[in-house]
């Protein structure tokens, strides 16, 4: 099944799972919104994120 979103998740050391979804729409995510998603929901640095994609 195709989706209109990219899905990201991270399993934390305590076993909890952090996840978020990002639209595949034609617009770009504003940097401030991306930073908030990455920091608060995924709880990773940009470098950690880049290593996983």
Coordinates of C-alpha atoms in Angstrom, one line a residue:
X1 CA 0.0 0.0 0.0
X2 CA 1.4 3.4 -0.9
X3 CA 1.4 6.2 1.6
X4 CA 1.5 10.0 1.3
X5 CA 3.9 10.2 4.3
X6 CA 7.4 9.1 5.3
X7 CA 7.5 7.3 8.6
X8 CA 10.4 7.5 11.0
X9 CA 10.9 5.7 14.4
X10 CA 13.5 5.2 17.0
X11 CA 13.7 2.7 19.8
X12 CA 15.1 4.3 22.9
X13 CA 17.4 2.6 25.4
X14 CA 14.5 2.2 27.8
X15 CA 12.5 0.3 25.1
X16 CA 10.1 3.2 24.4
X17 CA 9.5 4.1 20.7
X18 CA 9.6 7.6 19.3
X19 CA 8.0 8.1 16.0
X20 CA 6.8 10.7 13.5
X21 CA 5.5 11.1 10.0
X22 CA 6.3 13.6 7.4
X23 CA 4.2 14.4 4.3
X24 CA 5.6 13.6 0.9
X25 CA 3.9 16.7 -0.4
X26 CA 5.5 19.0 -2.9
X27 CA 6.4 21.6 -0.3
X28 CA 9.5 21.5 1.9
X29 CA 9.4 21.3 5.7
X30 CA 10.5 24.6 7.2
X31 CA 13.8 24.3 9.0
X32 CA 12.3 25.3 12.4
X33 CA 9.5 22.7 12.1
X34 CA 12.0 20.0 11.1
X35 CA 14.3 20.9 14.0
X36 CA 11.3 20.6 16.4
X37 CA 10.3 17.2 15.0
X38 CA 13.8 15.9 15.1
X39 CA 14.6 17.1 18.6
X40 CA 11.3 16.6 20.4
X41 CA 9.8 13.6 18.7
X42 CA 12.7 11.7 17.3
X43 CA 15.2 12.9 20.0
X44 CA 18.2 12.7 17.7
X45 CA 20.8 15.1 16.4
X46 CA 21.0 16.0 12.7
X47 CA 24.2 13.9 12.5
X48 CA 22.5 10.8 14.0
X49 CA 19.5 11.2 11.7
X50 CA 21.7 11.5 8.6
X51 CA 23.6 8.3 9.5
X52 CA 20.3 6.4 9.4
X53 CA 18.9 7.6 6.1

